[in-house]
């Protein structure tokens, strides 16, 4: 398995900031000999020049126009040579069929690796703000109409955020606040409430529209104690129509009909009054002033500060009758683009994977098709997040050796009608939303023949945390292979759509998907913020038979953080083959779930084949009404897997230099998130949190949890190494004052470059003595192989007066007890999901008795016992 070394974030402001770039395979090839048809471009060129090597033009539009004049006469590939440097954009470079290759030849937009296509505007003129120690301000750049992203020397800054400073009671139009604090803010209508979901773990709140979502709604006004939320975001997030005869079931069938937990926001963002941590910023559009609190070591007199301004950098607009075609984009860096729709009254009313409900009556009609009068079709056709780089009706388009970073929407969108297009050798990181989007779900011409190979996607999404690294809608004949995806907030790859009608006994939405393959990818450290997802997530019809259905093969998927699965076959997932994968360190299933096939009324399950995988769950072979499980092997550790299988997954050898690419100044990590506490005794707290998945270009080495009393005074702290926290998911803070609290806790992350800002604080909690031990785990099972067995159980229904923080497993062969710890111990408890652990080192044909007992702050409870015999060694 290749050594993992993640690339730092890409600095796109100036080629002078680029350090030690290691180019991809095609960039390393000898450059093509300049032909007379070629066009040369330089940031210091002249658009009155002829575009030759000695007399380059300056703008991309002028280069495009020269290409148009020559494209119809091609006798060889035409290359647009983009010299190193920054090409600033206020609007996208728009290409259409006239900009295509002809006569079997391509138009190649060739960068140097240091060629930057930037939508940023430089912020300068910084000075200290009187009366606010540490705070600096600068005039907003000329022409800036708004932004959601600011970067300092290539490092994304955090929009000012903090806890909502008042208690809120939800109303039909917003909230009634406990005081008029927000009404006295400088610009309360700039503020945005963020509703982070995930599992309701300990005292961590679930505030969104499903465990996989993080919707955002702007504040429209705050007058006195009345807070009015922006429309239509508020109604689209709170009035989603439900079936009249199925209480609580939305017609969308995706999540609840309203914000959960009484509509309580997890935090508020984008206000001057919230500027209190290094690295935070705020844009006051009233006074056209940018405010920033520098991090340690940042010098605003010298720093390159960029406000993302343009919403799109490249827009290749073909049509069904006149596609844009035969164009390649190589060695380019796309960055510093934003997306302003979430800052409008539309907000970000999320459904799943960055799709949102939009429009004045979106909650009542959008994508609801046959289920409501006036519903728009097809079912589940909600609004997709746009790409900062996009292609529509493009054929034979290539992206190679490119970098997509510092982006505010999705990185690259290969939309409707994309055909025979490739993305290879590229980096996707520091992107607000989805990394790469393929196709759509709106019933238009599907994307087909798209290959996504040998790319590195990591450290995303940065803002819309329900987004995914690769989003694939209704498509066919696509291949996603040999990519490395790591350190992502939610699912890594999401395939398909429209399977939710099985929740009411209807078949999945018909769609054109077939012959898609997800193979030989390396995926790890995923779902590090939200829950109910997977390394490879699929739902809906994937084909018309097992022969042309989706194939998930040869992938290595491990180290999931949130509640979910390595390979998740969700609602209506039909005709999927999951074969030859290596799947481990998931919460409660390596491959799941089973769903009834409602197409024929026979009571069968969606046809699925789970075959010859290396995994831990150990489900026995069988045919469960069409769900076929066969030939899978229990693995106790990766060393049990043939090494060639592990080596084959992820980037192929010529592309592994992508993992070593150093392209920006390093920084401290992002803070951890979703901090929760539970009692660990009368003077102690257990702390858990979601770890930092954005590490600033250097691995996180440890975390520090700090406890505070009601006056805000720190009363205790405890550190833990990143390795230990990954294993246990716990920090124990002891020695709290006998006053009893309540106490809040914040957590910081550290890497080689220093410590992060503190996380948002946990909900206050007063520790109590834990006297009642937990009950015994339920339903223990031992699924045996010859030399290993999977112990499976369900958390105890009675946990006493403390939360389960571990399990103690004993084996009758006399080995030391096995302490089971980790995030899955915590997240499976409130949802009553089953758990499993592999016991290795067993002897074939031997009977073993195994016990498992729950552990809480009150001690170890009674054990559940199971006995089974390992399989005899087969010839």
PDB file of C-alpha atoms in Angstrom, residues 467-598:
ATOM      1  CA  UNK A 467     -20.825  17.260   0.014  1.00  0.00           C
ATOM      2  CA  UNK A 468     -18.699  14.381  -1.284  1.00  0.00           C
ATOM      3  CA  UNK A 469     -15.398  13.939  -3.102  1.00  0.00           C
ATOM      4  CA  UNK A 470     -16.911  12.404  -6.276  1.00  0.00           C
ATOM      5  CA  UNK A 471     -20.619  12.762  -7.061  1.00  0.00           C
ATOM      6  CA  UNK A 472     -21.992  10.659  -9.926  1.00  0.00           C
ATOM      7  CA  UNK A 473     -25.665  11.011 -10.872  1.00  0.00           C
ATOM      8  CA  UNK A 474     -27.590   9.213 -13.598  1.00  0.00           C
ATOM      9  CA  UNK A 475     -24.806   8.105 -15.946  1.00  0.00           C
ATOM     10  CA  UNK A 476     -23.641   5.114 -17.913  1.00  0.00           C
ATOM     11  CA  UNK A 477     -20.349   3.545 -18.997  1.00  0.00           C
ATOM     12  CA  UNK A 478     -18.365   5.628 -16.510  1.00  0.00           C
ATOM     13  CA  UNK A 479     -15.236   4.440 -14.708  1.00  0.00           C
ATOM     14  CA  UNK A 480     -13.893   5.801 -11.410  1.00  0.00           C
ATOM     15  CA  UNK A 481     -10.619   3.977 -10.835  1.00  0.00           C
ATOM     16  CA  UNK A 482      -7.212   4.174  -9.141  1.00  0.00           C
ATOM     17  CA  UNK A 483      -7.975   7.368  -7.247  1.00  0.00           C
ATOM     18  CA  UNK A 484      -6.904   8.126  -3.693  1.00  0.00           C
ATOM     19  CA  UNK A 485      -9.561   9.813  -1.556  1.00  0.00           C
ATOM     20  CA  UNK A 486      -8.739  10.598   2.050  1.00  0.00           C
ATOM     21  CA  UNK A 487      -9.583  12.982   4.870  1.00  0.00           C
ATOM     22  CA  UNK A 488     -13.062  13.960   3.740  1.00  0.00           C
ATOM     23  CA  UNK A 489     -15.963  15.168   5.850  1.00  0.00           C
ATOM     24  CA  UNK A 490     -18.653  12.846   4.507  1.00  0.00           C
ATOM     25  CA  UNK A 491     -18.834  10.105   1.848  1.00  0.00           C
ATOM     26  CA  UNK A 492     -15.970   9.661  -0.583  1.00  0.00           C
ATOM     27  CA  UNK A 493     -17.842   8.486  -3.725  1.00  0.00           C
ATOM     28  CA  UNK A 494     -21.606   8.830  -4.207  1.00  0.00           C
ATOM     29  CA  UNK A 495     -23.275   6.988  -7.094  1.00  0.00           C
ATOM     30  CA  UNK A 496     -26.844   7.048  -8.384  1.00  0.00           C
ATOM     31  CA  UNK A 497     -30.033   8.658  -7.117  1.00  0.00           C
ATOM     32  CA  UNK A 498     -33.788   8.263  -6.851  1.00  0.00           C
ATOM     33  CA  UNK A 499     -34.088   5.065  -4.816  1.00  0.00           C
ATOM     34  CA  UNK A 500     -36.022   6.547  -1.897  1.00  0.00           C
ATOM     35  CA  UNK A 501     -39.549   5.479  -3.020  1.00  0.00           C
ATOM     36  CA  UNK A 502     -38.833   2.040  -1.572  1.00  0.00           C
ATOM     37  CA  UNK A 503     -39.546   3.666   1.803  1.00  0.00           C
ATOM     38  CA  UNK A 504     -43.225   3.656   0.874  1.00  0.00           C
ATOM     39  CA  UNK A 505     -43.193   0.396  -1.052  1.00  0.00           C
ATOM     40  CA  UNK A 506     -42.653   1.878  -4.525  1.00  0.00           C
ATOM     41  CA  UNK A 507     -39.841   0.928  -6.917  1.00  0.00           C
ATOM     42  CA  UNK A 508     -36.894   3.221  -7.468  1.00  0.00           C
ATOM     43  CA  UNK A 509     -37.166   5.971 -10.070  1.00  0.00           C
ATOM     44  CA  UNK A 510     -36.367   4.649 -13.586  1.00  0.00           C
ATOM     45  CA  UNK A 511     -33.150   6.147 -14.912  1.00  0.00           C
ATOM     46  CA  UNK A 512     -30.573   5.576 -17.661  1.00  0.00           C
ATOM     47  CA  UNK A 513     -27.760   4.317 -15.413  1.00  0.00           C
ATOM     48  CA  UNK A 514     -25.853   1.197 -16.450  1.00  0.00           C
ATOM     49  CA  UNK A 515     -22.333  -0.182 -16.869  1.00  0.00           C
ATOM     50  CA  UNK A 516     -20.672   2.082 -14.307  1.00  0.00           C
ATOM     51  CA  UNK A 517     -17.537   0.846 -12.525  1.00  0.00           C
ATOM     52  CA  UNK A 518     -15.873   1.936  -9.291  1.00  0.00           C
ATOM     53  CA  UNK A 519     -12.661  -0.020  -9.054  1.00  0.00           C
ATOM     54  CA  UNK A 520      -9.206  -0.088  -7.518  1.00  0.00           C
ATOM     55  CA  UNK A 521      -9.589   3.098  -5.482  1.00  0.00           C
ATOM     56  CA  UNK A 522      -7.911   3.699  -2.119  1.00  0.00           C
ATOM     57  CA  UNK A 523     -10.293   5.408   0.317  1.00  0.00           C
ATOM     58  CA  UNK A 524      -9.587   6.095   3.970  1.00  0.00           C
ATOM     59  CA  UNK A 525     -10.251   8.577   6.789  1.00  0.00           C
ATOM     60  CA  UNK A 526     -13.686   9.493   5.464  1.00  0.00           C
ATOM     61  CA  UNK A 527     -16.967  10.589   7.115  1.00  0.00           C
ATOM     62  CA  UNK A 528     -14.953  12.679   9.560  1.00  0.00           C
ATOM     63  CA  UNK A 529     -17.774  15.128  10.267  1.00  0.00           C
ATOM     64  CA  UNK A 530     -21.219  13.775   9.293  1.00  0.00           C
ATOM     65  CA  UNK A 531     -22.905  10.360   9.476  1.00  0.00           C
ATOM     66  CA  UNK A 532     -25.034   7.883   7.511  1.00  0.00           C
ATOM     67  CA  UNK A 533     -22.783   7.569   4.491  1.00  0.00           C
ATOM     68  CA  UNK A 534     -19.999   5.399   3.186  1.00  0.00           C
ATOM     69  CA  UNK A 535     -16.690   5.141   1.434  1.00  0.00           C
ATOM     70  CA  UNK A 536     -18.621   4.136  -1.693  1.00  0.00           C
ATOM     71  CA  UNK A 537     -22.302   5.017  -1.470  1.00  0.00           C
ATOM     72  CA  UNK A 538     -24.848   3.917  -4.082  1.00  0.00           C
ATOM     73  CA  UNK A 539     -28.614   4.132  -4.329  1.00  0.00           C
ATOM     74  CA  UNK A 540     -31.258   3.657  -6.980  1.00  0.00           C
ATOM     75  CA  UNK A 541     -31.286   1.443 -10.056  1.00  0.00           C
ATOM     76  CA  UNK A 542     -27.743   0.880 -11.349  1.00  0.00           C
ATOM     77  CA  UNK A 543     -28.663  -1.005 -14.520  1.00  0.00           C
ATOM     78  CA  UNK A 544     -31.143  -3.424 -16.068  1.00  0.00           C
ATOM     79  CA  UNK A 545     -29.487  -6.656 -14.933  1.00  0.00           C
ATOM     80  CA  UNK A 546     -26.553  -7.971 -12.935  1.00  0.00           C
ATOM     81  CA  UNK A 547     -24.596  -7.959 -16.198  1.00  0.00           C
ATOM     82  CA  UNK A 548     -24.829  -4.198 -16.788  1.00  0.00           C
ATOM     83  CA  UNK A 549     -25.329  -3.051 -13.205  1.00  0.00           C
ATOM     84  CA  UNK A 550     -22.711  -1.155 -11.241  1.00  0.00           C
ATOM     85  CA  UNK A 551     -19.453  -2.964 -10.425  1.00  0.00           C
ATOM     86  CA  UNK A 552     -17.583  -2.046  -7.225  1.00  0.00           C
ATOM     87  CA  UNK A 553     -14.365  -4.051  -7.399  1.00  0.00           C
ATOM     88  CA  UNK A 554     -10.796  -4.044  -6.120  1.00  0.00           C
ATOM     89  CA  UNK A 555     -11.184  -1.045  -3.829  1.00  0.00           C
ATOM     90  CA  UNK A 556      -9.440  -0.726  -0.466  1.00  0.00           C
ATOM     91  CA  UNK A 557     -11.713   1.195   1.913  1.00  0.00           C
ATOM     92  CA  UNK A 558     -10.867   1.642   5.579  1.00  0.00           C
ATOM     93  CA  UNK A 559     -10.871   3.859   8.650  1.00  0.00           C
ATOM     94  CA  UNK A 560     -14.350   5.332   8.632  1.00  0.00           C
ATOM     95  CA  UNK A 561     -15.145   7.780  11.418  1.00  0.00           C
ATOM     96  CA  UNK A 562     -18.894   8.396  11.327  1.00  0.00           C
ATOM     97  CA  UNK A 563     -21.766   5.942  11.524  1.00  0.00           C
ATOM     98  CA  UNK A 564     -22.039   4.142   8.203  1.00  0.00           C
ATOM     99  CA  UNK A 565     -20.441   1.502   6.011  1.00  0.00           C
ATOM    100  CA  UNK A 566     -17.427   0.947   3.792  1.00  0.00           C
ATOM    101  CA  UNK A 567     -19.722   0.153   0.852  1.00  0.00           C
ATOM    102  CA  UNK A 568     -23.269   1.426   1.356  1.00  0.00           C
ATOM    103  CA  UNK A 569     -25.998   0.057  -0.909  1.00  0.00           C
ATOM    104  CA  UNK A 570     -28.835   2.380   0.041  1.00  0.00           C
ATOM    105  CA  UNK A 571     -32.486   2.665  -0.963  1.00  0.00           C
ATOM    106  CA  UNK A 572     -33.390   0.928  -4.211  1.00  0.00           C
ATOM    107  CA  UNK A 573     -29.783   0.001  -5.036  1.00  0.00           C
ATOM    108  CA  UNK A 574     -30.374  -2.722  -7.601  1.00  0.00           C
ATOM    109  CA  UNK A 575     -28.031  -4.917  -9.676  1.00  0.00           C
ATOM    110  CA  UNK A 576     -24.836  -3.930  -7.876  1.00  0.00           C
ATOM    111  CA  UNK A 577     -21.817  -6.241  -7.668  1.00  0.00           C
ATOM    112  CA  UNK A 578     -19.414  -5.716  -4.744  1.00  0.00           C
ATOM    113  CA  UNK A 579     -16.475  -7.999  -5.424  1.00  0.00           C
ATOM    114  CA  UNK A 580     -12.815  -8.360  -4.509  1.00  0.00           C
ATOM    115  CA  UNK A 581     -12.624  -5.325  -2.223  1.00  0.00           C
ATOM    116  CA  UNK A 582     -10.707  -4.917   1.043  1.00  0.00           C
ATOM    117  CA  UNK A 583     -13.036  -3.399   3.631  1.00  0.00           C
ATOM    118  CA  UNK A 584     -12.232  -2.739   7.274  1.00  0.00           C
ATOM    119  CA  UNK A 585     -12.585  -0.355  10.209  1.00  0.00           C
ATOM    120  CA  UNK A 586     -16.202   0.604   9.589  1.00  0.00           C
ATOM    121  CA  UNK A 587     -18.806   1.164  12.274  1.00  0.00           C
ATOM    122  CA  UNK A 588     -21.483  -1.518  11.887  1.00  0.00           C
ATOM    123  CA  UNK A 589     -21.181  -2.987   8.392  1.00  0.00           C
ATOM    124  CA  UNK A 590     -18.587  -3.406   5.689  1.00  0.00           C
ATOM    125  CA  UNK A 591     -21.322  -3.840   3.056  1.00  0.00           C
ATOM    126  CA  UNK A 592     -24.951  -2.862   3.642  1.00  0.00           C
ATOM    127  CA  UNK A 593     -27.919  -2.530   3.380  1.00  0.00           C
ATOM    128  CA  UNK A 594     -30.620  -4.975   2.344  1.00  0.00           C
ATOM    129  CA  UNK A 595     -33.670  -3.425   0.672  1.00  0.00           C
ATOM    130  CA  UNK A 596     -36.895  -4.943  -0.609  1.00  0.00           C
ATOM    131  CA  UNK A 597     -37.347  -4.943  -4.375  1.00  0.00           C
ATOM    132  CA  UNK A 598     -40.777  -3.422  -5.003  1.00  0.00           C
TER     133      UNK A 598
END
